[in-house]
PDB file of N, CA and C and ligand atoms in Angstrom:
ATOM      1  N   MET A   1     -13.544  -7.179 -24.058  1.00 55.00           N
ATOM      2  CA  MET A   1     -13.826  -8.114 -22.972  1.00 55.00           C
ATOM      3  C   MET A   1     -13.818  -9.500 -23.497  1.00 55.00           C
ATOM      4  N   ALA A   2     -13.235 -10.361 -22.756  1.00 60.00           N
ATOM      5  CA  ALA A   2     -13.080 -11.728 -22.986  1.00 60.00           C
ATOM      6  C   ALA A   2     -14.458 -12.425 -23.015  1.00 60.00           C
ATOM      7  N   SER A   3     -14.633 -13.336 -24.123  1.00 73.00           N
ATOM      8  CA  SER A   3     -15.944 -14.017 -24.090  1.00 73.00           C
ATOM      9  C   SER A   3     -15.931 -15.034 -22.848  1.00 73.00           C
ATOM     10  N   LEU A   4     -17.236 -15.187 -22.390  1.00 75.00           N
ATOM     11  CA  LEU A   4     -17.395 -16.211 -21.215  1.00 75.00           C
ATOM     12  C   LEU A   4     -17.541 -17.504 -21.695  1.00 75.00           C
ATOM     13  N   SER A   5     -17.086 -18.593 -21.056  1.00 77.00           N
ATOM     14  CA  SER A   5     -17.403 -19.980 -21.481  1.00 77.00           C
ATOM     15  C   SER A   5     -18.606 -20.394 -20.699  1.00 77.00           C
ATOM     16  N   GLY A   6     -19.233 -21.420 -21.353  1.00 84.00           N
ATOM     17  CA  GLY A   6     -20.445 -21.965 -20.648  1.00 84.00           C
ATOM     18  C   GLY A   6     -20.170 -22.781 -19.508  1.00 84.00           C
ATOM     19  N   TRP A   7     -21.263 -23.089 -18.742  1.00 83.00           N
ATOM     20  CA  TRP A   7     -21.090 -23.938 -17.538  1.00 83.00           C
ATOM     21  C   TRP A   7     -20.609 -25.401 -17.749  1.00 83.00           C
ATOM     22  N   ARG A   8     -20.821 -25.862 -18.966  1.00 86.00           N
ATOM     23  CA  ARG A   8     -20.308 -27.186 -19.285  1.00 86.00           C
ATOM     24  C   ARG A   8     -18.783 -27.313 -19.287  1.00 86.00           C
ATOM     25  N   THR A   9     -18.180 -26.145 -19.505  1.00 86.00           N
ATOM     26  CA  THR A   9     -16.608 -26.222 -19.481  1.00 86.00           C
ATOM     27  C   THR A   9     -16.011 -26.116 -18.102  1.00 86.00           C
ATOM     28  N   LEU A  10     -16.897 -25.918 -17.024  1.00 84.00           N
ATOM     29  CA  LEU A  10     -16.396 -25.848 -15.754  1.00 84.00           C
ATOM     30  C   LEU A  10     -16.008 -27.211 -15.219  1.00 84.00           C
ATOM     31  N   PRO A  11     -15.015 -27.302 -14.316  1.00 86.00           N
ATOM     32  CA  PRO A  11     -14.634 -28.649 -13.827  1.00 86.00           C
ATOM     33  C   PRO A  11     -15.825 -28.989 -12.804  1.00 86.00           C
ATOM     34  N   PRO A  12     -16.109 -30.247 -12.534  1.00 89.00           N
ATOM     35  CA  PRO A  12     -17.218 -30.741 -11.595  1.00 89.00           C
ATOM     36  C   PRO A  12     -16.931 -30.019 -10.154  1.00 89.00           C
ATOM     37  N   GLY A  13     -17.973 -29.400  -9.686  1.00 89.00           N
ATOM     38  CA  GLY A  13     -17.813 -28.684  -8.429  1.00 89.00           C
ATOM     39  C   GLY A  13     -17.420 -27.340  -8.548  1.00 89.00           C
ATOM     40  N   ALA A  14     -17.087 -26.965  -9.701  1.00 83.00           N
ATOM     41  CA  ALA A  14     -16.426 -25.521 -10.161  1.00 83.00           C
ATOM     42  C   ALA A  14     -15.236 -25.310  -9.197  1.00 83.00           C
ATOM     43  N   VAL A  15     -14.490 -26.467  -8.982  1.00 89.00           N
ATOM     44  CA  VAL A  15     -13.250 -26.325  -8.105  1.00 89.00           C
ATOM     45  C   VAL A  15     -12.193 -25.400  -8.925  1.00 89.00           C
ATOM     46  N   ILE A  16     -11.274 -24.674  -8.167  1.00 86.00           N
ATOM     47  CA  ILE A  16     -10.203 -23.954  -8.819  1.00 86.00           C
ATOM     48  C   ILE A  16      -9.082 -24.930  -8.889  1.00 86.00           C
ATOM     49  N   LEU A  17      -8.683 -25.184 -10.107  1.00 88.00           N
ATOM     50  CA  LEU A  17      -7.491 -26.189 -10.353  1.00 88.00           C
ATOM     51  C   LEU A  17      -6.166 -25.534 -10.372  1.00 88.00           C
ATOM     52  N   GLU A  18      -6.239 -24.241 -10.606  1.00 88.00           N
ATOM     53  CA  GLU A  18      -4.859 -23.513 -10.806  1.00 88.00           C
ATOM     54  C   GLU A  18      -4.672 -22.413  -9.719  1.00 88.00           C
ATOM     55  N   PRO A  19      -3.865 -22.649  -8.709  1.00 88.00           N
ATOM     56  CA  PRO A  19      -3.811 -21.667  -7.587  1.00 88.00           C
ATOM     57  C   PRO A  19      -3.424 -20.123  -8.172  1.00 88.00           C
ATOM     58  N   GLY A  20      -4.061 -19.270  -7.601  1.00 85.00           N
ATOM     59  CA  GLY A  20      -3.774 -17.883  -8.083  1.00 85.00           C
ATOM     60  C   GLY A  20      -4.446 -17.463  -9.530  1.00 85.00           C
ATOM     61  N   SER A  21      -5.294 -18.267 -10.005  1.00 83.00           N
ATOM     62  CA  SER A  21      -5.840 -18.002 -11.255  1.00 83.00           C
ATOM     63  C   SER A  21      -6.776 -16.870 -11.272  1.00 83.00           C
ATOM     64  N   SER A  22      -7.184 -16.235 -10.112  1.00 81.00           N
ATOM     65  CA  SER A  22      -8.118 -15.200 -10.079  1.00 81.00           C
ATOM     66  C   SER A  22      -7.329 -13.985 -10.548  1.00 81.00           C
ATOM     67  N   VAL A  23      -6.063 -13.867 -10.553  1.00 84.00           N
ATOM     68  CA  VAL A  23      -5.331 -12.721 -10.921  1.00 84.00           C
ATOM     69  C   VAL A  23      -5.541 -12.498 -12.465  1.00 84.00           C
ATOM     70  N   LYS A  24      -5.832 -13.439 -13.202  1.00 84.00           N
ATOM     71  CA  LYS A  24      -6.069 -13.264 -14.647  1.00 84.00           C
ATOM     72  C   LYS A  24      -7.306 -12.563 -14.973  1.00 84.00           C
ATOM     73  N   TYR A  25      -8.329 -12.467 -13.956  1.00 83.00           N
ATOM     74  CA  TYR A  25      -9.687 -11.922 -14.201  1.00 83.00           C
ATOM     75  C   TYR A  25      -9.709 -10.532 -13.526  1.00 83.00           C
ATOM     76  N   LYS A  26      -9.505  -9.529 -14.424  1.00 86.00           N
ATOM     77  CA  LYS A  26      -9.473  -8.074 -13.920  1.00 86.00           C
ATOM     78  C   LYS A  26     -10.898  -7.702 -13.735  1.00 86.00           C
ATOM     79  N   THR A  27     -11.177  -7.311 -12.506  1.00 83.00           N
ATOM     80  CA  THR A  27     -12.662  -7.096 -12.007  1.00 83.00           C
ATOM     81  C   THR A  27     -13.010  -5.576 -12.055  1.00 83.00           C
ATOM     82  N   ALA A  28     -12.322  -4.814 -12.842  1.00 88.00           N
ATOM     83  CA  ALA A  28     -12.624  -3.388 -12.581  1.00 88.00           C
ATOM     84  C   ALA A  28     -13.447  -2.801 -13.849  1.00 88.00           C
ATOM     85  N   SER A  29     -13.921  -3.540 -14.571  1.00 86.00           N
ATOM     86  CA  SER A  29     -14.577  -3.145 -15.846  1.00 86.00           C
ATOM     87  C   SER A  29     -15.824  -2.329 -15.655  1.00 86.00           C
ATOM     88  N   TRP A  30     -16.524  -2.689 -14.560  1.00 87.00           N
ATOM     89  CA  TRP A  30     -17.842  -2.173 -14.233  1.00 87.00           C
ATOM     90  C   TRP A  30     -17.762  -1.007 -13.231  1.00 87.00           C
ATOM     91  N   ARG A  31     -16.525  -0.507 -12.905  1.00 94.00           N
ATOM     92  CA  ARG A  31     -16.454   0.619 -11.822  1.00 94.00           C
ATOM     93  C   ARG A  31     -17.026   1.834 -12.474  1.00 94.00           C
ATOM     94  N   THR A  32     -17.901   2.642 -11.655  1.00 96.00           N
ATOM     95  CA  THR A  32     -18.310   3.872 -12.014  1.00 96.00           C
ATOM     96  C   THR A  32     -17.474   5.140 -11.333  1.00 96.00           C
ATOM     97  N   LEU A  33     -17.033   4.691 -10.133  1.00 97.00           N
ATOM     98  CA  LEU A  33     -16.149   5.721  -9.381  1.00 97.00           C
ATOM     99  C   LEU A  33     -14.769   5.206  -9.152  1.00 97.00           C
ATOM    100  N   ARG A  34     -13.830   5.934  -9.178  1.00 97.00           N
ATOM    101  CA  ARG A  34     -12.518   5.561  -8.881  1.00 97.00           C
ATOM    102  C   ARG A  34     -11.923   6.361  -7.709  1.00 97.00           C
ATOM    103  N   PRO A  35     -11.254   5.630  -6.735  1.00 98.00           N
ATOM    104  CA  PRO A  35     -10.546   6.184  -5.602  1.00 98.00           C
ATOM    105  C   PRO A  35      -9.333   6.777  -6.010  1.00 98.00           C
ATOM    106  N   VAL A  36      -8.998   8.084  -5.592  1.00 98.00           N
ATOM    107  CA  VAL A  36      -7.775   8.684  -5.775  1.00 98.00           C
ATOM    108  C   VAL A  36      -7.226   9.099  -4.412  1.00 98.00           C
ATOM    109  N   ILE A  37      -5.922   8.638  -4.233  1.00 98.00           N
ATOM    110  CA  ILE A  37      -5.314   8.935  -2.935  1.00 98.00           C
ATOM    111  C   ILE A  37      -4.535  10.226  -2.958  1.00 98.00           C
ATOM    112  N   ASP A  38      -4.740  11.107  -2.135  1.00 98.00           N
ATOM    113  CA  ASP A  38      -3.844  12.260  -1.845  1.00 98.00           C
ATOM    114  C   ASP A  38      -2.728  12.002  -0.976  1.00 98.00           C
ATOM    115  N   GLN A  39      -1.502  11.829  -1.535  1.00 98.00           N
ATOM    116  CA  GLN A  39      -0.386  11.246  -0.890  1.00 98.00           C
ATOM    117  C   GLN A  39       0.039  12.178   0.123  1.00 98.00           C
ATOM    118  N   GLU A  40      -0.226  13.511   0.052  1.00 97.00           N
ATOM    119  CA  GLU A  40       0.021  14.553   1.116  1.00 97.00           C
ATOM    120  C   GLU A  40      -0.642  14.378   2.344  1.00 97.00           C
ATOM    121  N   LYS A  41      -1.867  14.015   2.127  1.00 97.00           N
ATOM    122  CA  LYS A  41      -2.935  13.740   3.344  1.00 97.00           C
ATOM    123  C   LYS A  41      -2.694  12.389   4.056  1.00 97.00           C
ATOM    124  N   CYS A  42      -2.333  11.500   3.263  1.00 98.00           N
ATOM    125  CA  CYS A  42      -2.119  10.041   3.698  1.00 98.00           C
ATOM    126  C   CYS A  42      -1.143   9.980   4.877  1.00 98.00           C
ATOM    127  N   ILE A  43      -1.579   9.344   5.930  1.00 97.00           N
ATOM    128  CA  ILE A  43      -0.759   9.200   7.209  1.00 97.00           C
ATOM    129  C   ILE A  43      -0.195   7.690   7.209  1.00 97.00           C
ATOM    130  N   ARG A  44      -0.423   6.987   6.217  1.00 97.00           N
ATOM    131  CA  ARG A  44       0.067   5.540   6.117  1.00 97.00           C
ATOM    132  C   ARG A  44      -0.395   4.692   7.368  1.00 97.00           C
ATOM    133  N   CYS A  45      -1.769   4.753   7.555  1.00 98.00           N
ATOM    134  CA  CYS A  45      -2.222   4.079   8.687  1.00 98.00           C
ATOM    135  C   CYS A  45      -2.596   2.581   8.246  1.00 98.00           C
ATOM    136  N   ARG A  46      -2.672   2.359   7.002  1.00 98.00           N
ATOM    137  CA  ARG A  46      -2.978   1.074   6.359  1.00 98.00           C
ATOM    138  C   ARG A  46      -4.444   0.630   6.403  1.00 98.00           C
ATOM    139  N   LEU A  47      -5.295   1.462   6.860  1.00 98.00           N
ATOM    140  CA  LEU A  47      -6.700   0.999   7.043  1.00 98.00           C
ATOM    141  C   LEU A  47      -7.355   0.782   5.638  1.00 98.00           C
ATOM    142  N   CYS A  48      -7.076   1.584   4.678  1.00 98.00           N
ATOM    143  CA  CYS A  48      -7.681   1.272   3.288  1.00 98.00           C
ATOM    144  C   CYS A  48      -7.138  -0.066   2.830  1.00 98.00           C
ATOM    145  N   TRP A  49      -5.964  -0.428   2.980  1.00 98.00           N
ATOM    146  CA  TRP A  49      -5.256  -1.800   2.573  1.00 98.00           C
ATOM    147  C   TRP A  49      -6.073  -2.864   3.416  1.00 98.00           C
ATOM    148  N   THR A  50      -6.356  -2.664   4.622  1.00 97.00           N
ATOM    149  CA  THR A  50      -7.066  -3.717   5.382  1.00 97.00           C
ATOM    150  C   THR A  50      -8.407  -3.864   5.046  1.00 97.00           C
ATOM    151  N   TYR A  51      -9.186  -2.743   4.806  1.00 97.00           N
ATOM    152  CA  TYR A  51     -10.754  -2.929   4.439  1.00 97.00           C
ATOM    153  C   TYR A  51     -10.851  -3.253   2.929  1.00 97.00           C
ATOM    154  N   CYS A  52     -10.045  -3.084   2.041  1.00 97.00           N
ATOM    155  CA  CYS A  52     -10.339  -3.222   0.667  1.00 97.00           C
ATOM    156  C   CYS A  52     -10.721  -4.739   0.474  1.00 97.00           C
ATOM    157  N   PRO A  53     -11.942  -4.957  -0.241  1.00 94.00           N
ATOM    158  CA  PRO A  53     -12.305  -6.307  -0.249  1.00 94.00           C
ATOM    159  C   PRO A  53     -11.722  -7.053  -1.547  1.00 94.00           C
ATOM    160  N   GLU A  54     -10.995  -6.360  -2.341  1.00 89.00           N
ATOM    161  CA  GLU A  54     -10.437  -7.079  -3.600  1.00 89.00           C
ATOM    162  C   GLU A  54      -9.252  -7.829  -3.393  1.00 89.00           C
ATOM    163  N   PRO A  55      -8.177  -7.673  -2.953  1.00 86.00           N
ATOM    164  CA  PRO A  55      -7.640  -6.273  -2.485  1.00 86.00           C
ATOM    165  C   PRO A  55      -7.053  -5.505  -3.658  1.00 86.00           C
ATOM    166  N   ALA A  56      -7.303  -4.240  -3.786  1.00 95.00           N
ATOM    167  CA  ALA A  56      -6.874  -3.498  -4.878  1.00 95.00           C
ATOM    168  C   ALA A  56      -6.038  -2.297  -4.282  1.00 95.00           C
ATOM    169  N   ILE A  57      -5.718  -2.319  -3.010  1.00 97.00           N
ATOM    170  CA  ILE A  57      -4.732  -1.276  -2.553  1.00 97.00           C
ATOM    171  C   ILE A  57      -3.339  -1.932  -2.391  1.00 97.00           C
ATOM    172  N   LEU A  58      -2.407  -1.310  -3.035  1.00 97.00           N
ATOM    173  CA  LEU A  58      -1.077  -1.845  -3.123  1.00 97.00           C
ATOM    174  C   LEU A  58      -0.294  -1.133  -2.028  1.00 97.00           C
ATOM    175  N   GLU A  59       0.567  -1.841  -1.223  1.00 98.00           N
ATOM    176  CA  GLU A  59       1.339  -1.281  -0.177  1.00 98.00           C
ATOM    177  C   GLU A  59       2.817  -1.416  -0.867  1.00 98.00           C
ATOM    178  N   LEU A  60       3.323  -0.214  -1.253  1.00 98.00           N
ATOM    179  CA  LEU A  60       4.578  -0.350  -2.031  1.00 98.00           C
ATOM    180  C   LEU A  60       5.887   0.148  -1.227  1.00 98.00           C
ATOM    181  N   GLU A  61       6.875  -0.529  -1.285  1.00 98.00           N
ATOM    182  CA  GLU A  61       8.138   0.005  -0.564  1.00 98.00           C
ATOM    183  C   GLU A  61       8.683   1.136  -1.328  1.00 98.00           C
ATOM    184  N   LYS A  62       8.032   2.230  -1.355  1.00 97.00           N
ATOM    185  CA  LYS A  62       8.345   3.292  -2.157  1.00 97.00           C
ATOM    186  C   LYS A  62       8.384   4.615  -1.328  1.00 97.00           C
ATOM    187  N   PRO A  63       9.468   5.117  -0.907  1.00 97.00           N
ATOM    188  CA  PRO A  63       9.483   6.124  -0.016  1.00 97.00           C
ATOM    189  C   PRO A  63       8.847   7.478  -0.508  1.00 97.00           C
ATOM    190  N   TYR A  64       8.248   8.119   0.342  1.00 97.00           N
ATOM    191  CA  TYR A  64       7.466   9.405  -0.092  1.00 97.00           C
ATOM    192  C   TYR A  64       7.767  10.448   1.015  1.00 97.00           C
ATOM    193  N   THR A  65       8.329  11.683   0.588  1.00 97.00           N
ATOM    194  CA  THR A  65       8.561  12.746   1.459  1.00 97.00           C
ATOM    195  C   THR A  65       7.366  13.848   1.155  1.00 97.00           C
ATOM    196  N   ALA A  66       6.784  14.150   2.292  1.00 95.00           N
ATOM    197  CA  ALA A  66       5.601  15.087   2.203  1.00 95.00           C
ATOM    198  C   ALA A  66       6.205  16.513   2.180  1.00 95.00           C
ATOM    199  N   LYS A  67       5.360  17.414   1.835  1.00 96.00           N
ATOM    200  CA  LYS A  67       5.833  18.884   1.938  1.00 96.00           C
ATOM    201  C   LYS A  67       6.376  19.275   3.209  1.00 96.00           C
ATOM    202  N   SER A  68       5.824  18.651   4.237  1.00 94.00           N
ATOM    203  CA  SER A  68       6.192  18.974   5.594  1.00 94.00           C
ATOM    204  C   SER A  68       7.658  18.557   5.905  1.00 94.00           C
ATOM    205  N   GLY A  69       8.092  17.688   5.070  1.00 95.00           N
ATOM    206  CA  GLY A  69       9.557  17.188   5.191  1.00 95.00           C
ATOM    207  C   GLY A  69       9.530  15.780   5.775  1.00 95.00           C
ATOM    208  N   ARG A  70       8.324  15.291   6.269  1.00 96.00           N
ATOM    209  CA  ARG A  70       8.257  13.938   6.832  1.00 96.00           C
ATOM    210  C   ARG A  70       8.379  12.959   5.664  1.00 96.00           C
ATOM    211  N   THR A  71       9.159  11.903   5.928  1.00 97.00           N
ATOM    212  CA  THR A  71       9.407  10.863   4.832  1.00 97.00           C
ATOM    213  C   THR A  71       8.679   9.575   5.410  1.00 97.00           C
ATOM    214  N   TYR A  72       7.927   8.981   4.535  1.00 97.00           N
ATOM    215  CA  TYR A  72       7.263   7.676   4.765  1.00 97.00           C
ATOM    216  C   TYR A  72       8.075   6.528   3.902  1.00 97.00           C
ATOM    217  N   LYS A  73       8.161   5.399   4.514  1.00 97.00           N
ATOM    218  CA  LYS A  73       8.827   4.318   3.986  1.00 97.00           C
ATOM    219  C   LYS A  73       8.028   3.601   2.801  1.00 97.00           C
ATOM    220  N   VAL A  74       6.718   3.762   3.090  1.00 97.00           N
ATOM    221  CA  VAL A  74       5.717   3.019   2.134  1.00 97.00           C
ATOM    222  C   VAL A  74       4.758   4.080   1.405  1.00 97.00           C
ATOM    223  N   THR A  75       4.206   3.657   0.305  1.00 98.00           N
ATOM    224  CA  THR A  75       3.248   4.432  -0.436  1.00 98.00           C
ATOM    225  C   THR A  75       2.099   3.440  -0.746  1.00 98.00           C
ATOM    226  N   TYR A  76       0.870   3.970  -0.529  1.00 98.00           N
ATOM    227  CA  TYR A  76      -0.367   3.209  -0.932  1.00 98.00           C
ATOM    228  C   TYR A  76      -0.788   3.666  -2.200  1.00 98.00           C
ATOM    229  N   GLU A  77      -1.129   2.780  -3.112  1.00 98.00           N
ATOM    230  CA  GLU A  77      -1.529   3.034  -4.450  1.00 98.00           C
ATOM    231  C   GLU A  77      -2.684   2.121  -4.705  1.00 98.00           C
ATOM    232  N   ILE A  78      -3.575   2.580  -5.712  1.00 98.00           N
ATOM    233  CA  ILE A  78      -4.751   1.788  -6.132  1.00 98.00           C
ATOM    234  C   ILE A  78      -4.344   1.009  -7.383  1.00 98.00           C
ATOM    235  N   ASP A  79      -4.757  -0.237  -7.281  1.00 97.00           N
ATOM    236  CA  ASP A  79      -4.470  -1.041  -8.554  1.00 97.00           C
ATOM    237  C   ASP A  79      -5.788  -1.070  -9.280  1.00 97.00           C
ATOM    238  N   TYR A  80      -5.834  -0.278 -10.315  1.00 96.00           N
ATOM    239  CA  TYR A  80      -7.070   0.015 -11.086  1.00 96.00           C
ATOM    240  C   TYR A  80      -7.609  -1.137 -11.829  1.00 96.00           C
ATOM    241  N   ASP A  81      -6.704  -2.133 -12.096  1.00 95.00           N
ATOM    242  CA  ASP A  81      -7.035  -3.361 -12.764  1.00 95.00           C
ATOM    243  C   ASP A  81      -8.209  -4.186 -11.932  1.00 95.00           C
ATOM    244  N   TYR A  82      -8.043  -3.911 -10.687  1.00 95.00           N
ATOM    245  CA  TYR A  82      -8.961  -4.903  -9.683  1.00 95.00           C
ATOM    246  C   TYR A  82      -9.950  -3.991  -8.974  1.00 95.00           C
ATOM    247  N   CYS A  83      -9.703  -2.730  -8.737  1.00 96.00           N
ATOM    248  CA  CYS A  83     -10.546  -1.826  -7.990  1.00 96.00           C
ATOM    249  C   CYS A  83     -11.966  -1.760  -8.570  1.00 96.00           C
ATOM    250  N   LYS A  84     -13.013  -2.113  -7.661  1.00 95.00           N
ATOM    251  CA  LYS A  84     -14.255  -2.216  -8.320  1.00 95.00           C
ATOM    252  C   LYS A  84     -15.087  -0.869  -7.925  1.00 95.00           C
ATOM    253  N   GLY A  85     -14.426   0.201  -7.271  1.00 96.00           N
ATOM    254  CA  GLY A  85     -15.026   1.339  -6.963  1.00 96.00           C
ATOM    255  C   GLY A  85     -16.016   1.442  -5.953  1.00 96.00           C
ATOM    256  N   CYS A  86     -15.973   0.526  -4.884  1.00 96.00           N
ATOM    257  CA  CYS A  86     -16.827   0.368  -3.921  1.00 96.00           C
ATOM    258  C   CYS A  86     -16.820   1.552  -2.819  1.00 96.00           C
ATOM    259  N   GLY A  87     -15.722   2.071  -2.705  1.00 97.00           N
ATOM    260  CA  GLY A  87     -15.771   3.139  -1.838  1.00 97.00           C
ATOM    261  C   GLY A  87     -15.394   3.008  -0.346  1.00 97.00           C
ATOM    262  N   LEU A  88     -15.246   1.867  -0.011  1.00 97.00           N
ATOM    263  CA  LEU A  88     -14.863   1.442   1.296  1.00 97.00           C
ATOM    264  C   LEU A  88     -13.698   2.028   1.766  1.00 97.00           C
ATOM    265  N   CYS A  89     -12.693   2.111   0.998  1.00 98.00           N
ATOM    266  CA  CYS A  89     -11.361   2.751   1.476  1.00 98.00           C
ATOM    267  C   CYS A  89     -11.560   4.215   1.674  1.00 98.00           C
ATOM    268  N   ALA A  90     -12.320   4.954   0.937  1.00 98.00           N
ATOM    269  CA  ALA A  90     -12.712   6.327   1.198  1.00 98.00           C
ATOM    270  C   ALA A  90     -13.444   6.506   2.406  1.00 98.00           C
ATOM    271  N   GLU A  91     -14.347   5.579   2.694  1.00 98.00           N
ATOM    272  CA  GLU A  91     -15.128   5.597   3.856  1.00 98.00           C
ATOM    273  C   GLU A  91     -14.348   5.391   5.152  1.00 98.00           C
ATOM    274  N   GLU A  92     -13.383   4.630   5.034  1.00 98.00           N
ATOM    275  CA  GLU A  92     -12.705   4.109   6.249  1.00 98.00           C
ATOM    276  C   GLU A  92     -11.451   4.994   6.509  1.00 98.00           C
ATOM    277  N   CYS A  93     -10.835   5.812   5.531  1.00 98.00           N
ATOM    278  CA  CYS A  93      -9.807   6.635   5.812  1.00 98.00           C
ATOM    279  C   CYS A  93      -9.943   7.648   6.837  1.00 98.00           C
ATOM    280  N   PRO A  94      -9.196   7.550   7.832  1.00 98.00           N
ATOM    281  CA  PRO A  94      -9.493   8.423   8.907  1.00 98.00           C
ATOM    282  C   PRO A  94      -9.166  10.045   8.758  1.00 98.00           C
ATOM    283  N   VAL A  95      -8.349  10.253   7.734  1.00 98.00           N
ATOM    284  CA  VAL A  95      -7.932  11.586   7.268  1.00 98.00           C
ATOM    285  C   VAL A  95      -8.530  12.048   5.964  1.00 98.00           C
ATOM    286  N   LYS A  96      -9.621  11.298   5.478  1.00 98.00           N
ATOM    287  CA  LYS A  96     -10.196  11.660   4.303  1.00 98.00           C
ATOM    288  C   LYS A  96      -9.133  11.950   3.117  1.00 98.00           C
ATOM    289  N   ALA A  97      -8.130  11.117   2.990  1.00 98.00           N
ATOM    290  CA  ALA A  97      -7.111  11.253   1.901  1.00 98.00           C
ATOM    291  C   ALA A  97      -7.557  10.597   0.643  1.00 98.00           C
ATOM    292  N   ILE A  98      -8.860   9.904   0.684  1.00 98.00           N
ATOM    293  CA  ILE A  98      -9.106   9.213  -0.615  1.00 98.00           C
ATOM    294  C   ILE A  98     -10.508   9.827  -1.077  1.00 98.00           C
ATOM    295  N   THR A  99     -10.464  10.259  -2.273  1.00 98.00           N
ATOM    296  CA  THR A  99     -11.583  10.819  -2.849  1.00 98.00           C
ATOM    297  C   THR A  99     -12.034   9.926  -3.999  1.00 98.00           C
ATOM    298  N   MET A 100     -13.391   9.726  -4.019  1.00 98.00           N
ATOM    299  CA  MET A 100     -14.039   8.977  -5.248  1.00 98.00           C
ATOM    300  C   MET A 100     -14.366   9.865  -6.219  1.00 98.00           C
ATOM    301  N   VAL A 101     -13.938   9.758  -7.347  1.00 98.00           N
ATOM    302  CA  VAL A 101     -14.286  10.621  -8.606  1.00 98.00           C
ATOM    303  C   VAL A 101     -14.780   9.783  -9.647  1.00 98.00           C
ATOM    304  N   GLU A 102     -15.585  10.552 -10.570  1.00 97.00           N
ATOM    305  CA  GLU A 102     -16.291   9.729 -11.624  1.00 97.00           C
ATOM    306  C   GLU A 102     -15.284   9.122 -12.562  1.00 97.00           C
ATOM    307  N   GLU A 103     -15.654   7.884 -12.877  1.00 94.00           N
ATOM    308  CA  GLU A 103     -14.762   7.163 -13.753  1.00 94.00           C
ATOM    309  C   GLU A 103     -14.932   7.671 -15.163  1.00 94.00           C
ATOM    310  N   VAL A 104     -13.809   7.831 -15.942  1.00 86.00           N
ATOM    311  CA  VAL A 104     -13.870   8.377 -17.269  1.00 86.00           C
ATOM    312  C   VAL A 104     -13.251   7.437 -18.121  1.00 86.00           C
ATOM    313  N   ARG A 105     -13.920   6.930 -19.225  1.00 78.00           N
ATOM    314  CA  ARG A 105     -13.196   5.840 -20.119  1.00 78.00           C
ATOM    315  C   ARG A 105     -13.092   6.331 -21.545  1.00 78.00           C
TER     316      ARG A 105
HETATM  317  S1  LIG B   1     -12.904   1.500  -4.018  1.00 68.15           S
HETATM  318 FE1  LIG B   1     -13.319  -0.525  -3.060  1.00 68.15          FE
HETATM  319  S2  LIG B   1     -12.215  -1.987  -4.261  1.00 68.15           S
HETATM  320 FE2  LIG B   1     -11.436   0.106  -4.848  1.00 68.15          FE
HETATM  321  S3  LIG B   1      -9.612   0.213  -3.675  1.00 68.15           S
HETATM  322 FE3  LIG B   1     -11.243   1.184  -2.545  1.00 68.15          FE
HETATM  323  S4  LIG B   1     -12.025  -0.439  -1.178  1.00 68.15           S
HETATM  324 FE4  LIG B   1     -10.727  -1.357  -2.775  1.00 68.15          FE
HETATM  325  S1  LIG B   2      -6.558   4.853   5.108  1.00 68.15           S
HETATM  326 FE1  LIG B   2      -6.122   6.899   4.287  1.00 68.15          FE
HETATM  327  S2  LIG B   2      -4.545   7.529   5.503  1.00 68.15           S
HETATM  328 FE2  LIG B   2      -4.670   5.388   5.792  1.00 68.15          FE
HETATM  329  S3  LIG B   2      -3.134   4.488   4.465  1.00 68.15           S
HETATM  330 FE3  LIG B   2      -5.126   4.603   3.443  1.00 68.15          FE
HETATM  331  S4  LIG B   2      -5.125   6.571   2.247  1.00 68.15           S
HETATM  332 FE4  LIG B   2      -3.422   6.645   3.795  1.00 68.15          FE
END
């Protein structure tokens, strides 16, 4: 884990000087549960992507063909570098395609 700098090193007002700098700070280290998406159950409704507060759900232009033969143009995946394991996505998924499992490190 990177060492934290003291408050004296912050710019006045703690303003963000570099756009997009939050990408550098991976926020997943304290996660205790991890969401796992069952691609077979997922109906690509996008609700998990909409509700994720990080956002740690990736909407990828990656076709997926289910066992039923139906092909989807997009695939939703979790970005485990930023997912904090809050479980909102699993709570909101209308078809229960997301399961929260214990994080193992
Ligand atoms: S568990 Fe929370 S942070 Fe992680 S992907 Fe789901 S909604 Fe986003
Ligand atoms: S909420 Fe569930 S069904 Fe909808 S895109 Fe996310 S994983 Fe798929």
